[in-house]
Short mmCIF file of C-alpha atoms in Angstrom, two decimals:
data_model
loop_
_atom_site.label_atom_id
_atom_site.label_comp_id
_atom_site.label_asym_id
_atom_site.label_seq_id
_atom_site.Cartn_x
_atom_site.Cartn_y
_atom_site.Cartn_z
CA MET A 1 -10.00 -28.06 4.83
CA ARG A 2 -6.57 -27.48 5.75
CA GLY A 3 -3.91 -25.80 3.76
CA GLY A 4 -5.65 -24.89 0.61
CA GLY A 5 -4.47 -22.19 -1.53
CA LEU A 6 -4.58 -19.86 -4.65
CA LEU A 7 -2.32 -17.45 -6.23
CA VAL A 8 -3.93 -14.39 -7.78
CA ALA A 9 -1.77 -12.93 -10.56
CA GLY A 10 -2.43 -10.19 -13.03
CA THR A 11 -1.98 -9.17 -16.61
CA THR A 12 -0.23 -6.03 -15.46
CA SER A 13 0.79 -4.13 -12.26
CA ASP A 14 -2.25 -2.39 -10.74
CA ALA A 15 -4.56 -4.83 -12.65
CA GLY A 16 -6.50 -5.21 -9.25
CA LYS A 17 -4.61 -8.28 -7.55
CA SER A 18 -4.61 -6.60 -4.23
CA VAL A 19 -8.12 -5.65 -4.21
CA VAL A 20 -9.26 -9.29 -5.34
CA THR A 21 -6.81 -10.97 -2.80
CA ALA A 22 -8.42 -8.76 0.10
CA GLY A 23 -11.96 -9.50 -1.53
CA ILE A 24 -11.61 -13.28 -1.39
CA CYS A 25 -9.97 -13.26 2.06
CA ARG A 26 -13.05 -11.17 3.53
CA TRP A 27 -15.58 -13.60 1.44
CA LEU A 28 -13.75 -16.72 3.02
CA VAL A 29 -13.67 -15.42 6.50
CA ARG A 30 -17.16 -14.71 6.56
CA GLN A 31 -17.75 -18.32 5.60
CA GLY A 32 -15.95 -19.39 8.68
CA VAL A 33 -12.64 -20.12 7.04
CA LYS A 34 -9.44 -19.28 8.77
CA VAL A 35 -7.71 -17.71 5.91
CA ALA A 36 -4.29 -15.71 5.60
CA PRO A 37 -2.87 -13.56 2.87
CA PHE A 38 0.67 -13.92 1.32
CA LYS A 39 2.79 -12.12 -1.07
CA GLY A 40 6.39 -13.67 -1.51
CA GLN A 41 7.96 -10.46 -2.58
CA ASN A 42 6.38 -6.91 -2.86
CA MET A 43 8.17 -3.47 -3.90
CA SER A 44 6.55 -0.89 -2.23
CA LEU A 45 7.44 2.34 -0.16
CA ASN A 46 4.28 2.08 1.80
CA SER A 47 4.97 -0.53 4.63
CA PHE A 48 3.59 -1.34 7.93
CA VAL A 49 5.21 -2.64 11.29
CA THR A 50 3.54 -5.68 12.72
CA ARG A 51 3.34 -6.35 16.50
CA GLU A 52 6.67 -8.30 16.55
CA GLY A 53 8.33 -5.49 14.99
CA ALA A 54 8.79 -6.79 11.57
CA GLU A 55 8.35 -4.58 8.36
CA ILE A 56 5.98 -5.63 5.75
CA GLY A 57 4.03 -4.19 2.83
CA ARG A 58 0.92 -2.16 3.81
CA ALA A 59 -1.25 -3.97 1.24
CA GLN A 60 -0.47 -7.06 3.14
CA ALA A 61 -1.20 -5.72 6.46
CA MET A 62 -4.63 -4.54 4.84
CA GLN A 63 -5.17 -8.14 3.55
CA ALA A 64 -4.63 -9.43 6.89
CA GLN A 65 -7.43 -7.07 8.37
CA ALA A 66 -9.41 -8.38 5.63
CA ALA A 67 -9.00 -11.94 6.74
CA ARG A 68 -9.35 -10.80 10.43
CA VAL A 69 -5.93 -12.06 11.40
CA GLU A 70 -3.09 -10.17 12.99
CA PRO A 71 -0.35 -9.24 10.07
CA THR A 72 3.08 -11.27 10.57
CA ALA A 73 6.25 -11.20 8.58
CA LEU A 74 5.53 -14.83 7.16
CA MET A 75 2.95 -12.72 5.03
CA ASN A 76 5.38 -10.80 3.30
CA PRO A 77 8.88 -12.28 3.73
CA VAL A 78 10.64 -10.08 0.99
CA LEU A 79 9.84 -6.35 0.83
CA LEU A 80 11.91 -4.28 -1.57
CA LYS A 81 11.87 -0.45 -0.89
CA PRO A 82 13.28 1.49 -3.73
CA GLY A 83 15.82 4.08 -3.00
CA SER A 84 16.34 4.88 -6.78
CA ASP A 85 15.51 3.80 -10.18
CA ARG A 86 18.12 1.19 -10.03
CA SER A 87 18.37 -0.14 -6.50
CA SER A 88 16.25 -0.98 -3.45
CA GLN A 89 16.59 -1.83 0.35
CA VAL A 90 15.85 -5.36 0.94
CA VAL A 91 13.72 -6.36 3.83
CA LEU A 92 13.81 -9.95 4.66
CA MET A 93 11.57 -11.26 7.22
CA GLY A 94 10.53 -7.76 8.25
CA LYS A 95 14.39 -6.74 8.82
CA PRO A 96 16.55 -4.80 6.38
CA VAL A 97 19.50 -6.69 5.06
CA GLY A 98 21.13 -4.04 2.78
CA GLU A 99 20.97 -2.13 -0.56
CA MET A 100 20.89 -4.00 -4.01
CA SER A 101 20.90 -3.02 -7.48
CA ALA A 102 18.08 -4.56 -9.38
CA ARG A 103 20.66 -6.45 -11.67
CA GLY A 104 22.26 -7.95 -8.47
CA TYR A 105 19.07 -8.80 -6.88
CA HIS A 106 17.37 -10.44 -9.93
CA GLY A 107 20.79 -11.82 -11.27
CA ALA A 108 21.54 -13.82 -7.79
CA ARG A 109 19.78 -12.94 -4.44
CA GLN A 110 16.06 -13.39 -5.53
CA GLY A 111 16.46 -17.01 -6.74
CA ALA A 112 18.35 -17.89 -3.56
CA LEU A 113 15.35 -16.66 -1.45
CA LEU A 114 12.89 -19.14 -2.94
CA ASP A 115 13.36 -21.72 -0.17
CA THR A 116 12.55 -18.87 2.40
CA VAL A 117 9.42 -17.80 0.64
CA VAL A 118 8.13 -21.35 0.27
CA GLY A 119 8.91 -22.05 3.84
CA CYS A 120 6.85 -19.14 5.03
CA LEU A 121 4.00 -20.01 2.67
CA GLU A 122 3.98 -23.82 3.93
CA GLU A 123 4.00 -22.50 7.69
CA LEU A 124 0.93 -20.54 6.90
CA ARG A 125 -0.86 -23.29 5.17
CA GLY A 126 -0.09 -25.46 8.01
CA SER A 127 -2.08 -23.29 10.58
CA HIS A 128 -4.66 -21.99 8.28
CA ASP A 129 -7.52 -23.42 6.05
CA ALA A 130 -6.48 -21.44 3.13
CA VAL A 131 -3.92 -19.09 1.97
CA ILE A 132 -4.58 -16.62 -0.69
CA CYS A 133 -1.51 -15.44 -2.26
CA GLU A 134 -0.92 -12.32 -4.44
CA GLY A 135 1.63 -12.20 -7.46
CA ALA A 136 3.43 -9.11 -8.50
CA GLY A 137 3.54 -7.29 -11.73
CA SER A 138 3.08 -9.96 -14.75
CA PRO A 139 3.44 -13.71 -14.36
CA ALA A 140 4.58 -13.62 -18.19
CA GLU A 141 7.74 -11.26 -17.58
CA ILE A 142 9.98 -13.97 -19.46
CA ASN A 143 12.88 -11.89 -18.76
CA LEU A 144 12.65 -12.57 -15.18
CA ARG A 145 11.11 -15.94 -14.83
CA ARG A 146 14.34 -17.86 -14.11
CA THR A 147 14.52 -16.30 -10.77
CA ASP A 148 10.92 -15.72 -10.03
CA ILE A 149 9.65 -16.15 -6.61
CA VAL A 150 6.34 -14.37 -6.48
CA ASN A 151 4.50 -15.45 -9.30
CA MET A 152 4.72 -18.91 -11.34
CA GLY A 153 7.88 -19.83 -9.35
CA ILE A 154 5.94 -19.74 -5.73
CA ALA A 155 2.98 -21.45 -7.77
CA ARG A 156 4.90 -24.18 -9.24
CA ALA A 157 6.88 -24.82 -5.89
CA ALA A 158 3.75 -24.93 -3.98
CA ARG A 159 1.46 -26.48 -6.58
CA LEU A 160 -1.10 -23.58 -6.44
CA PRO A 161 -3.78 -22.96 -9.02
CA VAL A 162 -3.47 -19.25 -10.33
CA LEU A 163 -6.07 -16.99 -11.50
CA VAL A 164 -5.10 -14.11 -13.57
CA VAL A 165 -6.72 -10.68 -13.21
CA GLY A 166 -7.21 -8.19 -15.99
CA ASP A 167 -8.35 -4.45 -15.82
CA ILE A 168 -10.70 -4.18 -18.77
CA ASP A 169 -11.03 -0.52 -17.97
CA ARG A 170 -7.66 -0.05 -19.59
CA GLY A 171 -8.73 -2.10 -22.77
CA GLY A 172 -7.08 -5.04 -24.39
CA VAL A 173 -7.98 -7.43 -21.75
CA PHE A 174 -8.93 -10.46 -24.00
CA ALA A 175 -5.43 -10.04 -25.81
CA SER A 176 -3.81 -9.72 -22.34
CA PHE A 177 -5.34 -12.82 -21.03
CA PHE A 178 -4.52 -14.74 -24.02
CA GLY A 179 -0.93 -13.68 -24.46
CA THR A 180 -0.18 -14.03 -20.51
CA THR A 181 -1.06 -17.61 -21.10
CA ALA A 182 0.66 -18.26 -24.26
CA LEU A 183 3.79 -16.84 -23.05
CA LEU A 184 4.20 -19.21 -20.07
CA ALA A 185 6.13 -22.46 -20.26
CA PRO A 186 4.04 -25.66 -20.30
CA GLU A 187 4.69 -26.54 -16.81
CA ASP A 188 3.47 -22.92 -15.69
CA GLN A 189 0.30 -23.30 -17.85
CA GLU A 190 -0.66 -26.26 -16.18
CA LEU A 191 -1.28 -24.24 -13.21
CA LEU A 192 -3.24 -21.50 -14.87
CA ALA A 193 -6.93 -22.18 -13.95
CA GLY A 194 -8.54 -19.19 -15.36
CA TYR A 195 -9.39 -15.63 -15.36
CA VAL A 196 -11.06 -12.67 -13.43
CA VAL A 197 -12.06 -9.51 -15.33
CA ASN A 198 -11.90 -6.43 -13.25
CA LYS A 199 -13.41 -2.93 -13.48
CA PHE A 200 -16.05 -4.00 -16.14
CA ARG A 201 -18.62 -1.08 -17.02
CA GLY A 202 -21.89 -1.73 -18.59
CA ASP A 203 -24.03 -4.94 -19.67
CA VAL A 204 -22.06 -8.00 -18.84
CA SER A 205 -24.16 -10.15 -21.67
CA LEU A 206 -22.19 -7.84 -24.27
CA LEU A 207 -19.03 -9.25 -22.76
CA GLU A 208 -19.99 -12.94 -22.66
CA PRO A 209 -19.35 -13.74 -26.37
CA GLY A 210 -15.85 -12.79 -25.82
CA LEU A 211 -15.55 -14.71 -22.51
CA ASP A 212 -16.73 -17.95 -24.33
CA MET A 213 -14.32 -17.39 -27.31
CA LEU A 214 -11.42 -16.93 -24.61
CA LYS A 215 -12.57 -20.22 -23.18
CA SER A 216 -12.39 -22.10 -26.59
CA LEU A 217 -8.93 -20.50 -27.34
CA THR A 218 -7.51 -21.30 -23.95
CA GLY A 219 -9.53 -23.93 -22.48
CA ARG A 220 -9.94 -21.77 -19.28
CA PRO A 221 -13.13 -20.18 -17.86
CA THR A 222 -13.51 -16.83 -16.54
CA TYR A 223 -14.25 -16.93 -12.74
CA GLY A 224 -15.94 -13.72 -12.45
CA VAL A 225 -16.79 -10.20 -14.00
CA LEU A 226 -16.03 -7.59 -11.22
CA PRO A 227 -17.97 -4.14 -11.91
CA TYR A 228 -16.29 -1.07 -11.90
CA GLN A 229 -17.06 0.55 -8.41
CA HIS A 230 -15.63 3.97 -7.16
CA GLY A 231 -14.36 4.06 -3.81
CA LEU A 232 -12.87 0.68 -3.72
CA GLY A 233 -9.37 1.73 -3.07
CA ILE A 234 -7.19 0.09 -0.51
CA ASP A 235 -3.77 0.95 1.00
CA GLU A 236 -1.80 1.61 -2.05
CA GLU A 237 1.57 -0.09 -3.17
CA ASP A 238 2.96 2.60 -5.06
CA GLY A 239 0.21 4.60 -6.45
CA LEU A 240 -1.04 8.47 -5.66
CA ARG A 241 -4.64 7.92 -4.79
CA VAL A 242 -6.08 8.53 -1.48
CA SER A 243 -7.84 5.37 -0.86
CA LEU A 244 -10.75 6.29 1.68
CA ARG A 245 -11.60 9.70 0.19
CA GLY A 246 -13.82 8.31 -2.73
CA ALA A 247 -15.65 6.25 -0.15
CA VAL A 248 -16.65 9.03 2.36
CA ARG A 249 -17.58 11.49 -0.85
CA GLU A 250 -19.77 8.51 -2.14
CA SER A 251 -21.51 7.60 1.11
CA VAL A 252 -24.00 10.39 1.00
CA VAL A 253 -21.29 13.15 0.10
CA ALA A 254 -21.01 14.20 3.92
CA PRO A 255 -20.79 18.22 4.07
CA PRO A 256 -18.82 19.99 6.47
CA VAL A 257 -20.11 20.10 10.03
CA GLY A 258 -18.85 23.65 10.35
CA ALA A 259 -19.28 26.54 7.91
CA ASP A 260 -15.79 25.87 6.24
CA VAL A 261 -14.10 23.02 4.51
CA LEU A 262 -10.37 22.46 5.49
CA ARG A 263 -7.96 22.26 2.71
CA VAL A 264 -4.88 19.95 3.18
CA ALA A 265 -2.03 19.91 0.57
CA VAL A 266 0.43 17.11 0.74
CA CYS A 267 4.10 17.63 -0.83
CA ALA A 268 4.50 15.10 -3.25
CA VAL A 269 8.13 14.45 -2.50
CA PRO A 270 10.39 11.93 -4.36
CA LEU A 271 10.25 8.49 -2.96
CA MET A 272 7.22 9.31 -1.08
CA SER A 273 6.57 6.53 1.67
CA ASN A 274 3.64 5.88 3.70
CA PHE A 275 1.33 8.49 2.03
CA THR A 276 -1.26 6.40 3.24
CA ASP A 277 -1.08 8.50 6.71
CA VAL A 278 -3.41 11.14 5.03
CA ASP A 279 -6.28 8.87 4.37
CA ALA A 280 -7.53 9.44 7.57
CA LEU A 281 -7.60 13.17 6.94
CA ALA A 282 -9.32 12.51 3.77
CA ALA A 283 -12.04 10.52 5.52
CA GLU A 284 -13.22 13.38 7.52
CA PRO A 285 -16.31 15.21 6.24
CA GLY A 286 -15.42 18.66 4.91
CA VAL A 287 -11.36 17.95 4.72
CA VAL A 288 -10.19 18.20 1.06
CA VAL A 289 -7.00 16.54 0.70
CA ARG A 290 -4.67 16.85 -2.76
CA PHE A 291 -0.97 16.16 -3.54
CA VAL A 292 0.79 19.18 -4.81
CA ASP A 293 4.29 19.75 -6.57
CA ARG A 294 4.36 23.62 -6.92
CA ALA A 295 4.75 26.46 -4.30
CA GLU A 296 1.84 28.42 -5.54
CA GLU A 297 -0.40 25.06 -4.60
CA LEU A 298 0.33 25.87 -0.87
CA ALA A 299 -1.25 29.39 -1.06
CA ASP A 300 -4.71 28.36 -0.15
CA ALA A 301 -3.82 25.38 2.00
CA ASP A 302 -4.83 25.49 5.75
CA LEU A 303 -2.49 22.73 6.49
CA VAL A 304 0.44 21.22 4.49
CA VAL A 305 1.65 17.92 5.22
CA VAL A 306 5.45 16.86 4.27
CA PRO A 307 5.07 13.05 4.31
CA GLY A 308 7.40 10.23 4.75
CA THR A 309 10.10 9.68 2.21
CA ARG A 310 12.96 6.93 1.59
CA GLY A 311 15.13 9.98 0.49
CA THR A 312 15.12 12.61 3.26
CA VAL A 313 18.06 14.58 1.70
CA LYS A 314 16.64 14.14 -1.88
CA ALA A 315 13.27 15.57 -0.77
CA LEU A 316 14.84 18.43 0.70
CA GLU A 317 16.67 19.16 -2.55
CA TRP A 318 13.55 18.78 -4.37
CA LEU A 319 11.55 21.13 -2.13
CA ARG A 320 14.35 23.88 -2.53
CA GLU A 321 14.45 23.48 -6.33
CA ARG A 322 10.78 23.96 -6.79
CA GLY A 323 10.51 26.86 -4.27
CA LEU A 324 8.48 24.71 -1.90
CA ALA A 325 11.08 24.93 0.81
CA ASP A 326 10.69 28.81 0.68
CA ALA A 327 6.79 28.56 0.84
CA LEU A 328 7.17 26.43 3.99
CA VAL A 329 9.62 28.70 5.70
CA ARG A 330 7.08 31.61 4.93
CA ARG A 331 4.10 29.62 6.12
CA ALA A 332 5.75 28.97 9.44
CA ALA A 333 6.68 32.56 9.96
CA GLU A 334 3.23 33.45 9.33
CA GLY A 335 1.86 30.94 11.90
CA ARG A 336 0.18 28.71 9.17
CA PRO A 337 -0.10 24.92 10.14
CA VAL A 338 2.66 22.66 8.50
CA LEU A 339 2.92 18.81 9.65
CA GLY A 340 5.89 16.66 9.17
CA ILE A 341 5.82 12.96 9.38
CA CYS A 342 8.94 10.71 9.68
CA GLY A 343 11.28 11.86 6.64
CA GLY A 344 9.08 15.28 6.38
CA PHE A 345 9.72 15.75 10.09
CA GLN A 346 13.45 15.21 9.63
CA LEU A 347 13.80 17.76 6.94
CA LEU A 348 12.05 20.33 9.08
CA GLY A 349 14.84 20.29 11.53
CA GLU A 350 18.04 22.21 11.79
CA ARG A 351 20.57 19.66 10.69
CA ILE A 352 20.82 16.25 8.87
CA GLU A 353 23.78 14.08 9.26
CA ASP A 354 23.21 11.19 6.61
CA GLU A 355 26.23 8.78 5.97
CA VAL A 356 23.52 5.79 5.40
CA GLU A 357 20.54 6.82 3.10
CA SER A 358 22.15 9.46 0.90
CA ARG A 359 25.67 9.33 2.34
CA ALA A 360 25.53 13.25 1.82
CA GLY A 361 26.97 14.11 5.18
CA VAL A 362 25.76 17.06 7.13
CA VAL A 363 23.03 19.02 5.39
CA ASP A 364 21.00 21.88 6.60
CA GLY A 365 17.45 21.36 7.04
CA LEU A 366 14.88 23.82 6.77
CA GLY A 367 15.29 25.02 10.45
CA LEU A 368 11.41 25.24 11.36
CA LEU A 369 12.05 22.63 14.28
CA PRO A 370 14.67 22.52 16.99
CA VAL A 371 15.82 19.04 15.82
CA ARG A 372 18.95 17.37 14.81
CA VAL A 373 18.74 14.08 12.99
CA ARG A 374 21.52 11.53 12.51
CA PHE A 375 21.13 8.58 10.38
CA ALA A 376 21.76 5.22 12.03
CA ARG A 377 22.52 2.00 10.02
CA GLU A 378 19.94 0.13 11.93
CA LYS A 379 16.43 0.99 11.25
CA THR A 380 13.91 1.62 13.98
CA LEU A 381 10.86 -0.33 13.68
CA ALA A 382 8.34 0.12 16.51
CA ARG A 383 4.70 0.26 17.47
CA PRO A 384 4.52 3.07 19.81
CA VAL A 385 1.64 4.19 22.05
CA GLY A 386 1.30 7.80 23.69
CA GLU A 387 -0.67 10.81 24.03
CA ALA A 388 -0.94 14.23 22.55
CA LEU A 389 -3.42 17.10 22.71
CA GLY A 390 -5.14 15.50 25.51
CA GLU A 391 -5.96 12.34 23.34
CA HIS A 392 -4.73 8.72 23.06
CA VAL A 393 -2.59 7.85 20.00
CA GLU A 394 -1.16 4.90 18.50
CA GLY A 395 1.34 4.64 15.41
CA TYR A 396 4.15 2.93 14.03
CA GLU A 397 7.73 3.99 13.37
CA ILE A 398 9.89 3.21 10.28
CA HIS A 399 13.06 5.18 9.99
CA HIS A 400 17.01 5.26 10.04
CA GLY A 401 17.05 8.78 11.51
CA VAL A 402 17.53 9.20 14.92
CA ALA A 403 16.07 12.77 15.92
CA ASP A 404 17.66 14.78 18.88
CA VAL A 405 14.90 17.10 19.92
CA LEU A 406 16.31 20.36 21.45
CA GLY A 407 13.14 22.33 22.32
CA GLY A 408 9.81 23.17 21.48
CA ASP A 409 6.50 21.57 23.08
CA PRO A 410 6.59 17.77 23.00
CA PHE A 411 4.56 16.23 20.28
CA LEU A 412 4.63 12.47 20.26
CA ASP A 413 8.21 11.72 19.96
CA GLY A 414 8.77 14.98 17.94
CA CYS A 415 7.92 18.60 18.86
CA ARG A 416 5.75 21.55 18.02
CA VAL A 417 6.90 24.93 17.68
CA GLY A 418 3.85 27.58 16.86
CA ALA A 419 1.72 25.89 14.03
CA VAL A 420 4.50 23.60 12.93
CA TRP A 421 4.33 19.97 14.13
CA GLY A 422 6.76 17.21 13.40
CA THR A 423 6.61 13.39 14.56
CA HIS A 424 8.29 9.92 13.31
CA TRP A 425 4.98 8.40 14.08
CA HIS A 426 3.05 6.94 11.05
CA GLY A 427 -0.70 6.17 11.58
CA SER A 428 -1.35 8.42 14.42
CA LEU A 429 -4.08 10.31 12.60
CA GLU A 430 -5.97 7.31 12.54
CA SER A 431 -6.71 7.61 16.23
CA ASP A 432 -9.93 9.35 15.89
CA GLY A 433 -9.91 11.56 19.14
CA PHE A 434 -6.35 12.82 18.36
CA ARG A 435 -7.22 13.42 14.73
CA ARG A 436 -10.25 15.66 15.82
CA ALA A 437 -8.13 17.49 18.17
CA PHE A 438 -5.39 18.05 15.64
CA LEU A 439 -7.85 19.24 12.99
CA GLN A 440 -9.57 21.49 15.41
CA ALA A 441 -6.07 22.90 16.38
CA VAL A 442 -5.24 23.57 12.59
CA SER A 443 -8.69 25.14 11.93
CA ASP A 444 -8.01 27.47 14.69
CA ALA A 445 -4.68 28.37 13.58
CA ALA A 446 -5.81 28.78 9.82
CA GLY A 447 -8.72 30.89 10.93
CA ARG A 448 -11.41 28.73 9.66
CA ARG A 449 -14.86 27.78 10.81
CA PHE A 450 -14.22 24.17 10.28
CA VAL A 451 -15.52 21.69 12.88
CA PRO A 452 -14.44 18.08 13.02
CA ALA A 453 -17.26 15.72 12.83
CA PRO A 454 -17.99 14.01 16.31
CA ASP A 455 -18.50 10.54 15.02
CA THR A 456 -16.09 9.75 12.23
CA SER A 457 -14.54 6.23 12.95
CA PHE A 458 -11.71 5.51 10.65
CA ALA A 459 -11.66 1.90 11.60
CA ALA A 460 -15.18 1.35 10.97
CA LEU A 461 -14.73 3.17 7.42
CA ARG A 462 -11.84 0.58 6.73
CA GLU A 463 -14.04 -2.32 7.73
CA GLU A 464 -16.74 -0.97 5.40
CA GLN A 465 -14.45 -0.90 2.52
CA LEU A 466 -13.21 -4.36 3.40
CA ASP A 467 -16.80 -5.62 3.59
CA ARG A 468 -17.34 -4.11 -0.03
CA LEU A 469 -14.60 -5.90 -1.36
CA GLY A 470 -16.01 -9.48 0.05
CA ASP A 471 -19.44 -8.20 -1.42
CA LEU A 472 -17.89 -7.71 -4.67
CA ILE A 473 -16.41 -11.11 -4.83
CA GLU A 474 -19.45 -12.94 -3.30
CA ARG A 475 -22.06 -11.13 -5.95
CA ALA A 476 -19.75 -10.97 -9.03
CA ALA A 477 -17.38 -14.01 -8.78
CA ASP A 478 -18.27 -17.88 -9.46
CA THR A 479 -17.77 -18.64 -5.69
CA ASP A 480 -18.60 -22.39 -6.14
CA ALA A 481 -15.82 -22.41 -8.59
CA LEU A 482 -13.43 -20.73 -6.20
CA TRP A 483 -14.10 -22.96 -3.48
CA ARG A 484 -13.38 -26.08 -5.62
CA LEU A 485 -9.95 -24.23 -6.71
CA ILE A 486 -9.19 -23.42 -3.11
CA GLU A 487 -10.04 -26.75 -1.71
CA GLY A 488 -9.12 -29.08 -4.44
CA GLY A 489 -6.12 -27.34 -6.04
CA VAL A 490 -5.14 -27.36 -9.64
CA PRO A 491 -7.74 -28.52 -12.03
CA LYS A 492 -6.62 -31.65 -14.30
CA GLY A 493 -6.21 -31.34 -17.96
CA LEU A 494 -5.81 -27.83 -18.67
CA PRO A 495 -4.48 -27.49 -22.21
CA PHE A 496 -1.29 -26.06 -23.68
CA VAL A 497 -1.49 -22.77 -25.51
CA PRO A 498 1.05 -22.23 -27.89
CA PRO A 499 3.95 -20.96 -28.41
CA GLY A 500 4.94 -21.01 -24.63
CA ALA A 501 7.67 -19.43 -23.14
CA PRO A 502 10.92 -19.02 -25.34
CA SER A 503 13.61 -21.82 -24.32
#
């Protein structure tokens, strides 16, 4: 087999497309298939830097890990990073090319990118046995179909069979499957091969009459009923879920190694980006992570994390409006731990000069670190390697702000003053030795009898998650039928379900 493919679409956003795509990738690679993930256009504030220095969505980087291949820009040629409700930064082939309003993008730019997206997909298909594509939102967004490059637009251009995933836990899954099909144009319906039910609880036999009726109404089978499973989270696109925390709690519910737990509060700043940084903290036995938006919620926290953000100045204003800024200043004065990552690091400094992101000019930071930040038009995209707290550290950088560190103790590319740490490095806490040393330093500063577990491997936990996704597909999907779709392409004779898309 060479160049087989499949598009996983969904009845809604968050129906489970990313999970199903990753699960199919892991199932295929365990069968000896050389497979790659693909998403033509992604909208997310959680991104990753590939080894060639390209920025792509974290979900596609995770799916590449599921497929056991190195992530590349080909896997996510268009990434949209929201800067407000109406505009986004457009990242093309891993590099930012400017800000654009939603109307401007969907009105002109998006359609012009179809050739680029199709070209990337074909390049992947030429070098892999199979490419498993993920759609975005719903394929039945009829207001956007004309310029679609991620759902039926790419499916039609590449003649890909399409599976539609529906989240039955939300309710209305049969109506969603039928309505999605009936709102597609005849040429798009020709590609829609069938359905996957996600997050089912209970006895599947009770669902089967509905599946039979759905097939009689649409002429399309259901390729799997995936059971609801806790702790199957993966790197999120835009949710507020700590993905690996559930899995650790469910694995035996590991108690803390020491006498105390360690409480981590993450400030849920506006346009929060790469909040997946705290997954590695949540994976540690005895570490409790929660997202907060009120000053009083910092009172019992042993560590406060100010995460990355696509709007540093906006996040700073938000912290001040809610009293969180004053609470952070008090914490620093009392020697209580604070960690700022990327945008969170920038706003902990003395001054921000921003004529790029917010165009606010010179703005005073919180003054907790001797750092001055100037926003450059060119984005820094890097995969740094270094050492901190006597341990090896790897990370990745995605930022416009250039930090001038004027003092303090060196900490990765940033600095430390007392119990306040700041760095631009995302992903640093995934380095096990460094994470343990950092948590011990936090525990000592907080006066807790917390002891980091000596054997937690974040990489191993992630692999376990991906294997669970592969197991889910292998056990609950019709894998023989999936093989036929991926290898043989679009089934013949799929019936039209009226009324079809409006003209």
